[in-house]
Amino acid sequence: MDRQTGGEADWPGRGALYDLAGCLRFYSRLPVPQMPGEPDPHRSPDFTRLPRMLPLAGVILALPAGLALAAAWSIGLGPFLAATLAVAVLVVATGALHEDGLADVADGFGGGVDRERRLEIMRDSRIGAYGAAALVLALALRIGALATLLDRTGYAAVTALVLTAALSRVAALAPMVLLAPARPGGLSAAVGRPDRGSLATALGLGAALGLAAVPFGLSPGGVALAFVAAGLGALGLTRIARDRIGGQTGDVIGACQQVAEIAALLALVAAAG
């Protein structure tokens, strides 16, 4: 196959590298250069296979925030300010992609009286009372959980931040796997669904990251509890989406990531108590 048009067999791991770059471009504002031999870095993402690299993409996305957390803690800013700076860096790195989804879902599910009205509200770029409240509460819970982890575990909070960023993005695949798109012409319909191989790879990498987090200060029980909490949070919101709009949208996926991340952080806090 032509080396200039994307033959993955040219060297091992080429397809995985392309998918990792695609994940970072889709999920963040980080500058990701074109990979060697990559055919078109601006092509539409193919979510039948792209999600297999989501755990590693989540780690990379969270590294700047983890560094900010460690640096702020080391210079004595205290847990609250350090956690706030870390969350701010993570929001900037992702372009508030998932926060926007959470706000839209809160407005739509909270303010809509039927399926059509909920979808209409979710498409509206303006934020309402439900969305504003959801954003404030979500940020407060993330900052509070990180600050508590810093106070109780020290630098292990950096590990928690990175792990939950990766884990929550895998958990957010739940609506894509379990529900049909609520809008046939929407973005979630256009990008496709993860196939079994991609999903298995993502879950395997997520489990490997969980095991790798233990030597860096997190307890095995806490990691296991975080996995369960993230999964239950994402599945719970997926069921609500099914009941409210009969499917999933990009906003639902973003909201699932936020719910899963908060649930995982709170589980780690409980385990560290």
PDB file of C-alpha atoms in Angstrom:
ATOM      1  CA  MET A   1       0.000   0.000   0.000  1.00  0.00           C
ATOM      2  CA  ASP A   2       1.181   3.536  -0.748  1.00  0.00           C
ATOM      3  CA  ARG A   3       3.208   4.939   2.120  1.00  0.00           C
ATOM      4  CA  GLN A   4       1.859   8.415   1.484  1.00  0.00           C
ATOM      5  CA  THR A   5      -1.805   7.455   1.711  1.00  0.00           C
ATOM      6  CA  GLY A   6      -1.896   5.695   5.031  1.00  0.00           C
ATOM      7  CA  GLY A   7      -0.899   2.025   4.936  1.00  0.00           C
ATOM      8  CA  GLU A   8      -0.776   1.008   8.565  1.00  0.00           C
ATOM      9  CA  ALA A   9       1.346  -2.042   7.800  1.00  0.00           C
ATOM     10  CA  ASP A  10       4.345   0.152   6.921  1.00  0.00           C
ATOM     11  CA  TRP A  11       5.468   0.198  10.553  1.00  0.00           C
ATOM     12  CA  PRO A  12       3.996  -1.197  13.754  1.00  0.00           C
ATOM     13  CA  GLY A  13       1.750   1.080  15.746  1.00  0.00           C
ATOM     14  CA  ARG A  14       1.153   3.537  12.944  1.00  0.00           C
ATOM     15  CA  GLY A  15      -2.637   3.256  13.108  1.00  0.00           C
ATOM     16  CA  ALA A  16      -2.615   3.572  16.891  1.00  0.00           C
ATOM     17  CA  LEU A  17      -0.510   6.729  16.653  1.00  0.00           C
ATOM     18  CA  TYR A  18      -2.927   8.220  14.134  1.00  0.00           C
ATOM     19  CA  ASP A  19      -5.871   7.391  16.401  1.00  0.00           C
ATOM     20  CA  LEU A  20      -4.126   8.922  19.412  1.00  0.00           C
ATOM     21  CA  ALA A  21      -3.482  12.108  17.447  1.00  0.00           C
ATOM     22  CA  GLY A  22      -7.098  12.110  16.271  1.00  0.00           C
ATOM     23  CA  CYS A  23      -8.357  11.767  19.843  1.00  0.00           C
ATOM     24  CA  LEU A  24      -6.239  14.687  20.993  1.00  0.00           C
ATOM     25  CA  ARG A  25      -7.408  16.880  18.115  1.00  0.00           C
ATOM     26  CA  PHE A  26     -11.063  16.041  18.721  1.00  0.00           C
ATOM     27  CA  TYR A  27     -11.073  16.243  22.514  1.00  0.00           C
ATOM     28  CA  SER A  28      -8.701  19.144  23.121  1.00  0.00           C
ATOM     29  CA  ARG A  29      -7.231  22.437  21.999  1.00  0.00           C
ATOM     30  CA  LEU A  30      -3.700  21.087  22.216  1.00  0.00           C
ATOM     31  CA  PRO A  31      -1.579  21.709  19.107  1.00  0.00           C
ATOM     32  CA  VAL A  32      -1.148  18.269  17.540  1.00  0.00           C
ATOM     33  CA  PRO A  33       1.145  18.173  14.508  1.00  0.00           C
ATOM     34  CA  GLN A  34       0.549  15.933  11.523  1.00  0.00           C
ATOM     35  CA  MET A  35       2.027  12.501  12.158  1.00  0.00           C
ATOM     36  CA  PRO A  36       4.590  11.004   9.736  1.00  0.00           C
ATOM     37  CA  GLY A  37       2.695   9.626   6.764  1.00  0.00           C
ATOM     38  CA  GLU A  38      -0.692  10.665   8.140  1.00  0.00           C
ATOM     39  CA  PRO A  39      -3.008  11.190   5.154  1.00  0.00           C
ATOM     40  CA  ASP A  40      -5.242  14.019   6.427  1.00  0.00           C
ATOM     41  CA  PRO A  41      -5.075  15.307  10.012  1.00  0.00           C
ATOM     42  CA  HIS A  42      -8.252  17.340   9.515  1.00  0.00           C
ATOM     43  CA  ARG A  43     -10.445  14.490   8.319  1.00  0.00           C
ATOM     44  CA  SER A  44     -13.670  13.683  10.170  1.00  0.00           C
ATOM     45  CA  PRO A  45     -12.979  11.391  13.135  1.00  0.00           C
ATOM     46  CA  ASP A  46     -13.894   7.722  12.746  1.00  0.00           C
ATOM     47  CA  PHE A  47     -15.263   6.606  16.102  1.00  0.00           C
ATOM     48  CA  THR A  48     -15.469   2.988  15.102  1.00  0.00           C
ATOM     49  CA  ARG A  49     -11.766   2.744  15.997  1.00  0.00           C
ATOM     50  CA  LEU A  50     -10.589   6.101  17.371  1.00  0.00           C
ATOM     51  CA  PRO A  51     -11.764   5.455  20.974  1.00  0.00           C
ATOM     52  CA  ARG A  52      -9.251   2.644  21.460  1.00  0.00           C
ATOM     53  CA  MET A  53      -6.675   5.320  22.284  1.00  0.00           C
ATOM     54  CA  LEU A  54      -8.918   7.398  24.559  1.00  0.00           C
ATOM     55  CA  PRO A  55      -7.242   6.319  27.822  1.00  0.00           C
ATOM     56  CA  LEU A  56      -3.825   7.445  26.603  1.00  0.00           C
ATOM     57  CA  ALA A  57      -5.305  10.641  25.178  1.00  0.00           C
ATOM     58  CA  GLY A  58      -6.896  11.321  28.573  1.00  0.00           C
ATOM     59  CA  VAL A  59      -3.518  10.920  30.260  1.00  0.00           C
ATOM     60  CA  ILE A  60      -1.881  13.373  27.856  1.00  0.00           C
ATOM     61  CA  LEU A  61      -4.732  15.868  28.260  1.00  0.00           C
ATOM     62  CA  ALA A  62      -4.431  15.742  32.045  1.00  0.00           C
ATOM     63  CA  LEU A  63      -0.640  15.997  32.269  1.00  0.00           C
ATOM     64  CA  PRO A  64      -0.519  19.840  32.092  1.00  0.00           C
ATOM     65  CA  ALA A  65      -3.191  20.033  34.788  1.00  0.00           C
ATOM     66  CA  GLY A  66      -1.295  17.464  36.887  1.00  0.00           C
ATOM     67  CA  LEU A  67       1.894  19.493  36.577  1.00  0.00           C
ATOM     68  CA  ALA A  68       0.012  22.642  37.596  1.00  0.00           C
ATOM     69  CA  LEU A  69      -1.432  20.821  40.592  1.00  0.00           C
ATOM     70  CA  ALA A  70       1.971  19.559  41.720  1.00  0.00           C
ATOM     71  CA  ALA A  71       3.686  22.912  41.160  1.00  0.00           C
ATOM     72  CA  ALA A  72       1.024  24.911  43.004  1.00  0.00           C
ATOM     73  CA  TRP A  73       1.085  22.464  45.916  1.00  0.00           C
ATOM     74  CA  SER A  74       4.886  22.492  46.087  1.00  0.00           C
ATOM     75  CA  ILE A  75       5.115  26.284  46.370  1.00  0.00           C
ATOM     76  CA  GLY A  76       2.603  26.350  49.209  1.00  0.00           C
ATOM     77  CA  LEU A  77      -0.541  27.698  47.574  1.00  0.00           C
ATOM     78  CA  GLY A  78      -2.648  25.277  49.563  1.00  0.00           C
ATOM     79  CA  PRO A  79      -5.063  22.580  48.406  1.00  0.00           C
ATOM     80  CA  PHE A  80      -7.949  24.792  47.299  1.00  0.00           C
ATOM     81  CA  LEU A  81      -5.930  27.134  45.084  1.00  0.00           C
ATOM     82  CA  ALA A  82      -3.831  24.285  43.707  1.00  0.00           C
ATOM     83  CA  ALA A  83      -6.939  22.288  42.802  1.00  0.00           C
ATOM     84  CA  THR A  84      -8.603  25.328  41.250  1.00  0.00           C
ATOM     85  CA  LEU A  85      -5.581  26.022  39.057  1.00  0.00           C
ATOM     86  CA  ALA A  86      -5.414  22.378  37.980  1.00  0.00           C
ATOM     87  CA  VAL A  87      -9.078  22.265  36.980  1.00  0.00           C
ATOM     88  CA  ALA A  88      -8.691  25.587  35.159  1.00  0.00           C
ATOM     89  CA  VAL A  89      -5.777  24.200  33.132  1.00  0.00           C
ATOM     90  CA  LEU A  90      -7.781  21.089  32.261  1.00  0.00           C
ATOM     91  CA  VAL A  91     -10.765  23.178  31.144  1.00  0.00           C
ATOM     92  CA  VAL A  92      -8.528  25.326  28.947  1.00  0.00           C
ATOM     93  CA  ALA A  93      -6.809  22.273  27.453  1.00  0.00           C
ATOM     94  CA  THR A  94     -10.132  20.737  26.433  1.00  0.00           C
ATOM     95  CA  GLY A  95     -11.763  23.982  25.376  1.00  0.00           C
ATOM     96  CA  ALA A  96     -14.543  23.328  27.931  1.00  0.00           C
ATOM     97  CA  LEU A  97     -15.858  20.692  25.518  1.00  0.00           C
ATOM     98  CA  HIS A  98     -17.364  18.416  28.145  1.00  0.00           C
ATOM     99  CA  GLU A  99     -18.519  21.268  30.384  1.00  0.00           C
ATOM    100  CA  ASP A 100     -20.486  22.661  27.437  1.00  0.00           C
ATOM    101  CA  GLY A 101     -22.170  19.281  26.982  1.00  0.00           C
ATOM    102  CA  LEU A 102     -23.054  19.104  30.663  1.00  0.00           C
ATOM    103  CA  ALA A 103     -24.634  22.563  30.607  1.00  0.00           C
ATOM    104  CA  ASP A 104     -26.668  21.796  27.478  1.00  0.00           C
ATOM    105  CA  VAL A 105     -27.907  18.504  28.896  1.00  0.00           C
ATOM    106  CA  ALA A 106     -28.885  20.123  32.203  1.00  0.00           C
ATOM    107  CA  ASP A 107     -30.814  22.851  30.399  1.00  0.00           C
ATOM    108  CA  GLY A 108     -32.490  20.453  27.998  1.00  0.00           C
ATOM    109  CA  PHE A 109     -33.382  17.725  30.458  1.00  0.00           C
ATOM    110  CA  GLY A 110     -34.382  20.214  33.150  1.00  0.00           C
ATOM    111  CA  GLY A 111     -36.315  22.703  31.053  1.00  0.00           C
ATOM    112  CA  GLY A 112     -37.848  20.686  28.227  1.00  0.00           C
ATOM    113  CA  VAL A 113     -41.352  19.281  28.519  1.00  0.00           C
ATOM    114  CA  ASP A 114     -41.014  16.709  25.716  1.00  0.00           C
ATOM    115  CA  ARG A 115     -38.329  15.082  23.553  1.00  0.00           C
ATOM    116  CA  GLU A 116     -38.453  17.658  20.745  1.00  0.00           C
ATOM    117  CA  ARG A 117     -38.283  20.610  23.102  1.00  0.00           C
ATOM    118  CA  ARG A 118     -35.383  19.073  25.042  1.00  0.00           C
ATOM    119  CA  LEU A 119     -33.379  18.566  21.866  1.00  0.00           C
ATOM    120  CA  GLU A 120     -34.190  22.111  20.765  1.00  0.00           C
ATOM    121  CA  ILE A 121     -32.943  23.540  24.057  1.00  0.00           C
ATOM    122  CA  MET A 122     -29.782  21.431  23.897  1.00  0.00           C
ATOM    123  CA  ARG A 123     -29.024  22.845  20.444  1.00  0.00           C
ATOM    124  CA  ASP A 124     -29.378  26.428  21.708  1.00  0.00           C
ATOM    125  CA  SER A 125     -25.967  27.983  22.443  1.00  0.00           C
ATOM    126  CA  ARG A 126     -27.370  30.123  25.251  1.00  0.00           C
ATOM    127  CA  ILE A 127     -27.046  28.851  28.806  1.00  0.00           C
ATOM    128  CA  GLY A 128     -29.985  28.720  31.189  1.00  0.00           C
ATOM    129  CA  ALA A 129     -30.422  28.390  34.925  1.00  0.00           C
ATOM    130  CA  TYR A 130     -30.147  24.588  34.931  1.00  0.00           C
ATOM    131  CA  GLY A 131     -26.966  24.679  32.857  1.00  0.00           C
ATOM    132  CA  ALA A 132     -25.362  27.392  34.976  1.00  0.00           C
ATOM    133  CA  ALA A 133     -26.185  25.529  38.177  1.00  0.00           C
ATOM    134  CA  ALA A 134     -24.806  22.274  36.750  1.00  0.00           C
ATOM    135  CA  LEU A 135     -21.536  23.954  35.757  1.00  0.00           C
ATOM    136  CA  VAL A 136     -21.065  25.605  39.139  1.00  0.00           C
ATOM    137  CA  LEU A 137     -21.793  22.395  41.017  1.00  0.00           C
ATOM    138  CA  ALA A 138     -19.589  20.275  38.732  1.00  0.00           C
ATOM    139  CA  LEU A 139     -16.614  22.629  39.062  1.00  0.00           C
ATOM    140  CA  ALA A 140     -17.113  22.872  42.823  1.00  0.00           C
ATOM    141  CA  LEU A 141     -17.206  19.092  43.188  1.00  0.00           C
ATOM    142  CA  ARG A 142     -14.094  18.570  41.041  1.00  0.00           C
ATOM    143  CA  ILE A 143     -12.126  21.278  42.843  1.00  0.00           C
ATOM    144  CA  GLY A 144     -13.331  20.144  46.252  1.00  0.00           C
ATOM    145  CA  ALA A 145     -12.492  16.503  45.561  1.00  0.00           C
ATOM    146  CA  LEU A 146      -8.996  17.352  44.312  1.00  0.00           C
ATOM    147  CA  ALA A 147      -8.363  19.677  47.238  1.00  0.00           C
ATOM    148  CA  THR A 148      -9.426  16.969  49.680  1.00  0.00           C
ATOM    149  CA  LEU A 149      -7.204  14.417  47.966  1.00  0.00           C
ATOM    150  CA  LEU A 150      -4.263  16.817  48.183  1.00  0.00           C
ATOM    151  CA  ASP A 151      -4.907  17.310  51.865  1.00  0.00           C
ATOM    152  CA  ARG A 152      -5.203  13.566  52.541  1.00  0.00           C
ATOM    153  CA  THR A 153      -2.761  12.002  50.083  1.00  0.00           C
ATOM    154  CA  GLY A 154      -0.381  14.753  48.951  1.00  0.00           C
ATOM    155  CA  TYR A 155       1.073  14.238  45.491  1.00  0.00           C
ATOM    156  CA  ALA A 156      -1.029  11.117  44.947  1.00  0.00           C
ATOM    157  CA  ALA A 157      -3.754  13.621  44.005  1.00  0.00           C
ATOM    158  CA  VAL A 158      -1.838  14.188  40.759  1.00  0.00           C
ATOM    159  CA  THR A 159      -2.183  10.488  39.991  1.00  0.00           C
ATOM    160  CA  ALA A 160      -5.891  10.705  40.790  1.00  0.00           C
ATOM    161  CA  LEU A 161      -6.338  13.648  38.438  1.00  0.00           C
ATOM    162  CA  VAL A 162      -4.636  11.867  35.544  1.00  0.00           C
ATOM    163  CA  LEU A 163      -6.367   8.542  36.157  1.00  0.00           C
ATOM    164  CA  THR A 164      -9.866  10.004  36.394  1.00  0.00           C
ATOM    165  CA  ALA A 165      -9.317  12.069  33.247  1.00  0.00           C
ATOM    166  CA  ALA A 166      -8.535   8.876  31.339  1.00  0.00           C
ATOM    167  CA  LEU A 167     -11.142   6.706  33.036  1.00  0.00           C
ATOM    168  CA  SER A 168     -13.992   9.177  32.612  1.00  0.00           C
ATOM    169  CA  ARG A 169     -13.418   9.463  28.871  1.00  0.00           C
ATOM    170  CA  VAL A 170     -13.677   5.710  28.494  1.00  0.00           C
ATOM    171  CA  ALA A 171     -16.829   5.661  30.642  1.00  0.00           C
ATOM    172  CA  ALA A 172     -18.321   8.373  28.414  1.00  0.00           C
ATOM    173  CA  LEU A 173     -18.386   5.862  25.551  1.00  0.00           C
ATOM    174  CA  ALA A 174     -21.404   4.230  27.258  1.00  0.00           C
ATOM    175  CA  PRO A 175     -24.081   6.274  25.461  1.00  0.00           C
ATOM    176  CA  MET A 176     -22.336   5.795  22.113  1.00  0.00           C
ATOM    177  CA  VAL A 177     -22.295   2.025  22.605  1.00  0.00           C
ATOM    178  CA  LEU A 178     -25.728   1.577  24.178  1.00  0.00           C
ATOM    179  CA  LEU A 179     -27.907   4.194  22.477  1.00  0.00           C
ATOM    180  CA  ALA A 180     -28.727   5.212  18.944  1.00  0.00           C
ATOM    181  CA  PRO A 181     -28.193   8.864  17.995  1.00  0.00           C
ATOM    182  CA  ALA A 182     -31.114  11.044  19.032  1.00  0.00           C
ATOM    183  CA  ARG A 183     -30.580  13.243  15.976  1.00  0.00           C
ATOM    184  CA  PRO A 184     -30.036  11.245  12.748  1.00  0.00           C
ATOM    185  CA  GLY A 185     -28.164  14.171  11.217  1.00  0.00           C
ATOM    186  CA  GLY A 186     -26.120  15.102  14.277  1.00  0.00           C
ATOM    187  CA  LEU A 187     -22.399  14.800  14.924  1.00  0.00           C
ATOM    188  CA  SER A 188     -22.761  11.657  17.036  1.00  0.00           C
ATOM    189  CA  ALA A 189     -24.503   9.945  14.113  1.00  0.00           C
ATOM    190  CA  ALA A 190     -21.832  11.072  11.653  1.00  0.00           C
ATOM    191  CA  VAL A 191     -18.808   9.771  13.577  1.00  0.00           C
ATOM    192  CA  GLY A 192     -20.123   6.237  14.124  1.00  0.00           C
ATOM    193  CA  ARG A 193     -19.951   3.840  17.066  1.00  0.00           C
ATOM    194  CA  PRO A 194     -16.921   2.129  18.599  1.00  0.00           C
ATOM    195  CA  ASP A 195     -16.553  -1.439  17.350  1.00  0.00           C
ATOM    196  CA  ARG A 196     -15.912  -4.299  19.744  1.00  0.00           C
ATOM    197  CA  GLY A 197     -12.177  -4.299  19.169  1.00  0.00           C
ATOM    198  CA  SER A 198     -11.830  -0.587  19.872  1.00  0.00           C
ATOM    199  CA  LEU A 199     -13.961  -0.843  22.989  1.00  0.00           C
ATOM    200  CA  ALA A 200     -12.003  -3.840  24.273  1.00  0.00           C
ATOM    201  CA  THR A 201      -8.710  -2.015  23.705  1.00  0.00           C
ATOM    202  CA  ALA A 202      -9.957   1.093  25.492  1.00  0.00           C
ATOM    203  CA  LEU A 203     -11.149  -0.942  28.460  1.00  0.00           C
ATOM    204  CA  GLY A 204      -7.886  -2.879  28.577  1.00  0.00           C
ATOM    205  CA  LEU A 205      -5.779   0.269  28.507  1.00  0.00           C
ATOM    206  CA  GLY A 206      -7.982   1.811  31.182  1.00  0.00           C
ATOM    207  CA  ALA A 207      -7.472  -1.228  33.405  1.00  0.00           C
ATOM    208  CA  ALA A 208      -3.716  -1.090  32.820  1.00  0.00           C
ATOM    209  CA  LEU A 209      -3.652   2.575  33.832  1.00  0.00           C
ATOM    210  CA  GLY A 210      -5.556   1.706  36.980  1.00  0.00           C
ATOM    211  CA  LEU A 211      -2.942  -0.896  37.903  1.00  0.00           C
ATOM    212  CA  ALA A 212      -0.154   1.545  37.074  1.00  0.00           C
ATOM    213  CA  ALA A 213      -1.682   4.156  39.408  1.00  0.00           C
ATOM    214  CA  VAL A 214      -1.261   1.989  42.506  1.00  0.00           C
ATOM    215  CA  PRO A 215       2.537   2.451  42.854  1.00  0.00           C
ATOM    216  CA  PHE A 216       1.965   6.210  42.598  1.00  0.00           C
ATOM    217  CA  GLY A 217      -0.007   6.517  45.803  1.00  0.00           C
ATOM    218  CA  LEU A 218      -3.531   5.280  45.112  1.00  0.00           C
ATOM    219  CA  SER A 219      -4.867   2.235  46.929  1.00  0.00           C
ATOM    220  CA  PRO A 220      -6.070  -0.777  44.918  1.00  0.00           C
ATOM    221  CA  GLY A 221      -9.426  -0.516  46.640  1.00  0.00           C
ATOM    222  CA  GLY A 222      -9.716   3.154  45.785  1.00  0.00           C
ATOM    223  CA  VAL A 223      -8.871   2.534  42.132  1.00  0.00           C
ATOM    224  CA  ALA A 224     -11.417  -0.283  41.925  1.00  0.00           C
ATOM    225  CA  LEU A 225     -14.048   1.911  43.565  1.00  0.00           C
ATOM    226  CA  ALA A 226     -13.264   4.721  41.111  1.00  0.00           C
ATOM    227  CA  PHE A 227     -13.784   2.347  38.165  1.00  0.00           C
ATOM    228  CA  VAL A 228     -17.145   1.231  39.542  1.00  0.00           C
ATOM    229  CA  ALA A 229     -18.280   4.773  40.347  1.00  0.00           C
ATOM    230  CA  ALA A 230     -17.316   6.126  36.919  1.00  0.00           C
ATOM    231  CA  GLY A 231     -19.117   3.304  35.174  1.00  0.00           C
ATOM    232  CA  LEU A 232     -22.258   3.639  37.260  1.00  0.00           C
ATOM    233  CA  GLY A 233     -22.317   7.407  36.773  1.00  0.00           C
ATOM    234  CA  ALA A 234     -22.048   7.126  33.002  1.00  0.00           C
ATOM    235  CA  LEU A 235     -24.595   4.304  32.822  1.00  0.00           C
ATOM    236  CA  GLY A 236     -27.018   6.247  35.005  1.00  0.00           C
ATOM    237  CA  LEU A 237     -26.906   9.308  32.763  1.00  0.00           C
ATOM    238  CA  THR A 238     -27.140   7.080  29.687  1.00  0.00           C
ATOM    239  CA  ARG A 239     -30.391   5.663  31.007  1.00  0.00           C
ATOM    240  CA  ILE A 240     -31.714   9.142  31.739  1.00  0.00           C
ATOM    241  CA  ALA A 241     -30.844  10.182  28.172  1.00  0.00           C
ATOM    242  CA  ARG A 242     -32.710   7.175  26.814  1.00  0.00           C
ATOM    243  CA  ASP A 243     -35.797   8.118  28.807  1.00  0.00           C
ATOM    244  CA  ARG A 244     -35.601  11.850  28.077  1.00  0.00           C
ATOM    245  CA  ILE A 245     -34.613  12.036  24.408  1.00  0.00           C
ATOM    246  CA  GLY A 246     -34.636   8.423  23.213  1.00  0.00           C
ATOM    247  CA  GLY A 247     -30.934   8.331  22.355  1.00  0.00           C
ATOM    248  CA  GLN A 248     -27.613  10.099  22.651  1.00  0.00           C
ATOM    249  CA  THR A 249     -25.979  13.255  21.353  1.00  0.00           C
ATOM    250  CA  GLY A 250     -22.527  14.770  21.627  1.00  0.00           C
ATOM    251  CA  ASP A 251     -23.797  16.778  24.589  1.00  0.00           C
ATOM    252  CA  VAL A 252     -24.873  13.597  26.375  1.00  0.00           C
ATOM    253  CA  ILE A 253     -21.429  12.085  25.821  1.00  0.00           C
ATOM    254  CA  GLY A 254     -19.761  15.204  27.234  1.00  0.00           C
ATOM    255  CA  ALA A 255     -22.072  15.220  30.235  1.00  0.00           C
ATOM    256  CA  CYS A 256     -21.306  11.543  30.860  1.00  0.00           C
ATOM    257  CA  GLN A 257     -17.611  12.361  30.987  1.00  0.00           C
ATOM    258  CA  GLN A 258     -18.210  15.022  33.609  1.00  0.00           C
ATOM    259  CA  VAL A 259     -20.447  12.800  35.731  1.00  0.00           C
ATOM    260  CA  ALA A 260     -17.980   9.898  35.482  1.00  0.00           C
ATOM    261  CA  GLU A 261     -15.015  12.093  36.431  1.00  0.00           C
ATOM    262  CA  ILE A 262     -16.796  13.531  39.454  1.00  0.00           C
ATOM    263  CA  ALA A 263     -17.979  10.095  40.564  1.00  0.00           C
ATOM    264  CA  ALA A 264     -14.468   8.645  40.251  1.00  0.00           C
ATOM    265  CA  LEU A 265     -12.885  11.536  42.182  1.00  0.00           C
ATOM    266  CA  LEU A 266     -15.437  11.246  44.966  1.00  0.00           C
ATOM    267  CA  ALA A 267     -14.797   7.490  45.159  1.00  0.00           C
ATOM    268  CA  LEU A 268     -11.074   8.133  45.564  1.00  0.00           C
ATOM    269  CA  VAL A 269     -11.797  10.688  48.277  1.00  0.00           C
ATOM    270  CA  ALA A 270     -13.975   8.191  50.125  1.00  0.00           C
ATOM    271  CA  ALA A 271     -11.274   5.532  49.863  1.00  0.00           C
ATOM    272  CA  ALA A 272      -8.665   7.963  51.209  1.00  0.00           C
ATOM    273  CA  GLY A 273     -10.789   8.972  54.198  1.00  0.00           C
TER     274      GLY A 273
END
